[in-house]
Amino acid sequence: MSQDPETAVRYQVVDEVAVLTIDFPPVNALGAPMREGMVRRLEQAGEDASVKAIVVIGANDRFVAGADIREFGKPRVGPTLQRIQGLMETSVKPVVCALDGHALGGGLELALAAPFRIAAVRAKVGLPEVTLGLLPGGGGTQRMTRMVGPDVALDLILSGRHISATQALDLGIVDAVTQGDLRMDAIAFAKAKAAEGGPFPKAIEREDKVAGTDRALFEQTRAANARKWAGTVAPFKIVDCVEAASTMAPRAGLEFEREAFELCLNAPSRAAQVHLFFAEREAAKVIGLDPAVRPRDIRKVGVIGAGTMGGGIAMSVINSGLNCVLLDATQEGLDAGLDKVRGNYATSVKRGSRTQAQIDAALALLSTSLDYAAFSDCDIVIEAVFENMAIKQEIFGKLDAVCKPGAVLATNTSALDIDEIAAATKRPQDVIGTHFFSPANVMRLCENVRGAKSSDETIATVMAFAKRIGKVPVLAGNCEGFIGNRILKIYGQEADLILEEGATPWQVDKALKGFGFPMGLYLMRDMSGLDVGWRMRQGRIEAGALDTSSAEYPPLADQLCEAGRFGQKTGAGYYRYEGRDATPDPEVEQILATIAQKKGTPRRSFTDEEIVEQILSAMVNEGAKILEEGIAQRSSDIDVTYIYGYGFPKHRGGPMFWASQLGLGRILEVVRANHARFGDRWKPARLLEARVTAGQDWDGKPVASAR
Ligand code: 3HC
């Protein structure tokens, strides 16, 4: 990254227009050298008598991706964004920002302070600060509200979504869109504005879109989202700021925003969400991969199994513009699968998240087949049939026979041994796990699982492929449950055992929801139905693979099923139901008391905090074992897995980040105390002990310098 302000913003005069080119890789973020460069160049252009107008443009076809996120939490250096904006807003020479690639966050705010904006047709703009636990703190809440009105501003800033240049034009966020040469068009535009003469427009002084705002809009927005936003700071503050923009004088509104921004900046949720931003990008990188290795080109994808999972995977593939052939064992299976895919698309049209034209374009990329020969020209084939090793091996044998050399043969298994599946082929180097999460067209996580023989090229290919289809890839090693389900097992087991110790399902659910999970564990189990898991356990018990006599086996779910309580669909499960309304059921408490009595488990009361700490500490201890075994590459990969695959609250940053915020020492205390009471299931992970002893974070850095 260039650290020299002179090169971070270049200066050139073309036809009486000063062209300021921001060249601050990788994404032209507003880092200190870039801010310094902008101040110097704007002053230079102001003083340059040969200059009549100013164009600000980014190098490499991108404008500015926002504040430099790496600077958050560090001492401030260099000029502020506000100083640059002040220079642009008060310039007697018209300033035109030329937007290409992405103009996001502080990047868009920079442009909103200029009197004029022109965008390349492919450009995207947005204020995504909320996704980092922040609000637009460079005047964005004020200027945007005054430009588009409070209702549109709330929508844009609270969603953080990127919009296209043409949408921005329709909303009046940009003044012109060009399909031609952005630089030349911006220069011509600037010259024309200089010829027209000032005064030039200032978004911050506009009144037309905020006059007569009904304050009920803000109250309604707060009330409608109070539950969704629980535990976060930024969304509430965004509403306050947009309200301030609609009701206060410009300077007072900007001051209000500045204070609200500081509050968000210092909130724990900001640290967690910034951690997640970098964690997501790190997760895509494979440690130790030969840097010369390139992912194979993927143009055509095969999916086996037209069930919910296969259909969802196929939708992700065609949504990203790739060809997909979907195969099933029967025509009925294919028809049912296609109906479901079409149904999902119809819902998204109804909701307005997609247009019919987009759906038609996606469906045109989907073909179906009953014959494996259809996979002969596929670059990757993903098997998504039910979890049965014999069937999967048979499928991989068939794939080996028909697929072209170099095709990646992937399995969506969530549990089975990748190496055993690979052994059914003569090309285990091309076999790998790609574990998607249901609904696969929605859930962002793709847990790629490397087998012992998966080649570097195969790994690189599935990591790139997952990104290509809009997923967040994480690389896991091959063990029972990989990263996600291995920890999930501990999560469920620990919650179940807490019930035997005296908590109730509704208290556990309340505690987990209070922590930020979208839904309690037991309500979720009741909704999915308890019978499927029960039947699977029965099968394992019959096969001698499950020991129900152990103190660690929680029999409640089995006993509920034996009593015909399969969850919401039977009117009772962990809860009792009136339609969809769940109410606590004393009968369940009675069953739990009897189980505890039989096991000799002493019962006690729990606070919500104890419940969360107990369950999460068990998860973190398992996470540490996963790390020490090399199943996960880094602790933040576990965070990414949990957030994108299992609904762990984003504003907590993931289980491992939560643990490091709490202090690994505290986790170890909880783990040791439970180890003393319950024995081996709570055996402390060696890595956890080692890090605590050395005063280090998960990555081995001294705790004081941890990010
Ligand atoms: N600051 C610092 N580094 C950034 C950055 C930023 N704003 N945005 C991206 N990067 C880094 C990434 O960490 C990555 O680094 P790496 O190569 O070392 O892993 C590199 O730039 C490339 O990023 P991506 O892999 O994400 O590249 P893509 O091309 O896929 O995406 C992008 C580009 C759409 C710009 C995406 O990076 C992005 O969304 N960035 C964040 C945008 C954002 O949230 N801006 C708001 C910041 S907060 C703010 O502006 C506060 C203000 O209101 C005061």
mmCIF file of N, CA, C and O in Angstrom, residues 3 14 33 60 78 126 193 235 291 302 316 334 336 359 370 430 473 477 488 522 544 566 606 609 647 699:
data_model
loop_
_atom_site.group_PDB
_atom_site.id
_atom_site.type_symbol
_atom_site.label_atom_id
_atom_site.label_comp_id
_atom_site.label_asym_id
_atom_site.label_seq_id
_atom_site.Cartn_x
_atom_site.Cartn_y
_atom_site.Cartn_z
ATOM 1 N N GLN A 3 2.237 4.712 0.809
ATOM 2 C CA GLN A 3 2.079 5.528 2.009
ATOM 3 C C GLN A 3 2.380 6.990 1.713
ATOM 4 O O GLN A 3 2.390 7.811 2.604
ATOM 5 N N VAL A 14 -5.924 18.894 -17.445
ATOM 6 C CA VAL A 14 -6.336 18.558 -18.810
ATOM 7 C C VAL A 14 -7.346 19.612 -19.257
ATOM 8 O O VAL A 14 -8.435 19.706 -18.672
ATOM 9 N N PRO A 33 -2.722 8.654 4.292
ATOM 10 C CA PRO A 33 -1.973 9.250 3.184
ATOM 11 C C PRO A 33 -2.890 9.741 2.067
ATOM 12 O O PRO A 33 -2.637 10.773 1.446
ATOM 13 N N ASN A 60 -7.659 2.677 -11.562
ATOM 14 C CA ASN A 60 -8.071 1.276 -11.731
ATOM 15 C C ASN A 60 -9.587 1.077 -11.711
ATOM 16 O O ASN A 60 -10.099 0.118 -11.108
ATOM 17 N N GLY A 78 -3.421 12.446 10.569
ATOM 18 C CA GLY A 78 -3.724 13.057 9.274
ATOM 19 C C GLY A 78 -5.024 13.840 9.283
ATOM 20 O O GLY A 78 -5.767 13.835 10.261
ATOM 21 N N GLY A 126 -23.259 3.053 -2.300
ATOM 22 C CA GLY A 126 -23.992 2.636 -1.107
ATOM 23 C C GLY A 126 -23.366 3.166 0.159
ATOM 24 O O GLY A 126 -22.236 3.662 0.145
ATOM 25 N N LYS A 193 -19.950 22.982 -16.265
ATOM 26 C CA LYS A 193 -20.405 23.587 -15.008
ATOM 27 C C LYS A 193 -19.622 24.864 -14.714
ATOM 28 O O LYS A 193 -20.176 25.846 -14.203
ATOM 29 N N PRO A 235 -28.071 0.661 14.151
ATOM 30 C CA PRO A 235 -29.346 0.930 13.471
ATOM 31 C C PRO A 235 -30.191 1.974 14.202
ATOM 32 O O PRO A 235 -30.805 2.834 13.568
ATOM 33 N N PRO A 291 1.543 -21.012 -4.090
ATOM 34 C CA PRO A 291 1.051 -19.768 -4.703
ATOM 35 C C PRO A 291 0.955 -19.846 -6.228
ATOM 36 O O PRO A 291 0.234 -19.051 -6.848
ATOM 37 N N GLY A 302 -22.556 -29.571 -12.388
ATOM 38 C CA GLY A 302 -23.554 -30.627 -12.258
ATOM 39 C C GLY A 302 -23.981 -30.721 -10.801
ATOM 40 O O GLY A 302 -23.168 -30.522 -9.902
ATOM 41 N N SER A 316 -28.252 -21.295 -6.588
ATOM 42 C CA SER A 316 -27.076 -20.432 -6.359
ATOM 43 C C SER A 316 -26.196 -20.400 -7.601
ATOM 44 O O SER A 316 -25.653 -19.358 -7.962
ATOM 45 N N LEU A 334 -37.144 -35.162 -10.282
ATOM 46 C CA LEU A 334 -36.741 -33.964 -11.026
ATOM 47 C C LEU A 334 -37.881 -32.953 -11.098
ATOM 48 O O LEU A 334 -37.683 -31.762 -10.853
ATOM 49 N N ALA A 336 -40.512 -32.629 -9.154
ATOM 50 C CA ALA A 336 -40.800 -32.026 -7.841
ATOM 51 C C ALA A 336 -39.724 -30.986 -7.505
ATOM 52 O O ALA A 336 -40.029 -29.898 -7.003
ATOM 53 N N ILE A 359 -35.108 -13.896 -13.333
ATOM 54 C CA ILE A 359 -35.419 -15.307 -13.102
ATOM 55 C C ILE A 359 -35.434 -16.090 -14.412
ATOM 56 O O ILE A 359 -34.910 -17.206 -14.487
ATOM 57 N N LEU A 370 -31.587 -37.434 -16.360
ATOM 58 C CA LEU A 370 -31.645 -38.647 -15.542
ATOM 59 C C LEU A 370 -30.392 -39.477 -15.782
ATOM 60 O O LEU A 370 -30.219 -40.540 -15.195
ATOM 61 N N ASP A 430 -9.139 -35.208 -6.938
ATOM 62 C CA ASP A 430 -10.173 -34.292 -7.435
ATOM 63 C C ASP A 430 -11.425 -34.287 -6.552
ATOM 64 O O ASP A 430 -12.395 -33.592 -6.858
ATOM 65 N N PRO A 473 -16.650 -18.900 1.565
ATOM 66 C CA PRO A 473 -16.013 -20.193 1.762
ATOM 67 C C PRO A 473 -15.155 -20.252 3.018
ATOM 68 O O PRO A 473 -14.520 -19.267 3.387
ATOM 69 N N GLY A 477 -10.997 -29.326 7.820
ATOM 70 C CA GLY A 477 -10.387 -30.646 7.679
ATOM 71 C C GLY A 477 -11.462 -31.711 7.823
ATOM 72 O O GLY A 477 -12.596 -31.437 8.225
ATOM 73 N N LEU A 488 -21.744 -27.871 16.766
ATOM 74 C CA LEU A 488 -23.212 -27.884 16.956
ATOM 75 C C LEU A 488 -23.625 -29.011 17.916
ATOM 76 O O LEU A 488 -24.521 -28.845 18.739
ATOM 77 N N TYR A 522 -34.778 -24.739 21.318
ATOM 78 C CA TYR A 522 -35.862 -25.713 21.463
ATOM 79 C C TYR A 522 -37.063 -25.350 20.590
ATOM 80 O O TYR A 522 -37.721 -26.239 20.046
ATOM 81 N N GLY A 544 -25.874 -50.328 17.486
ATOM 82 C CA GLY A 544 -24.880 -50.341 18.568
ATOM 83 C C GLY A 544 -23.916 -49.167 18.499
ATOM 84 O O GLY A 544 -22.846 -49.192 19.104
ATOM 85 N N PHE A 566 -43.908 -34.587 18.738
ATOM 86 C CA PHE A 566 -42.914 -34.405 17.672
ATOM 87 C C PHE A 566 -42.652 -32.929 17.377
ATOM 88 O O PHE A 566 -42.025 -32.587 16.387
ATOM 89 N N PHE A 606 -30.578 -21.406 37.319
ATOM 90 C CA PHE A 606 -29.562 -20.762 36.469
ATOM 91 C C PHE A 606 -29.979 -19.339 36.171
ATOM 92 O O PHE A 606 -31.166 -19.074 35.966
ATOM 93 N N GLU A 609 -27.345 -15.452 32.108
ATOM 94 C CA GLU A 609 -25.908 -15.266 31.815
ATOM 95 C C GLU A 609 -25.154 -16.580 32.003
ATOM 96 O O GLU A 609 -24.288 -16.930 31.217
ATOM 97 N N GLY A 647 -26.388 -18.972 12.284
ATOM 98 C CA GLY A 647 -27.171 -17.874 12.882
ATOM 99 C C GLY A 647 -26.571 -17.276 14.142
ATOM 100 O O GLY A 647 -27.273 -16.612 14.905
ATOM 101 N N ASP A 699 -4.454 -16.397 18.098
ATOM 102 C CA ASP A 699 -3.410 -16.441 17.060
ATOM 103 C C ASP A 699 -1.999 -16.427 17.646
ATOM 104 O O ASP A 699 -1.028 -16.302 16.901
#
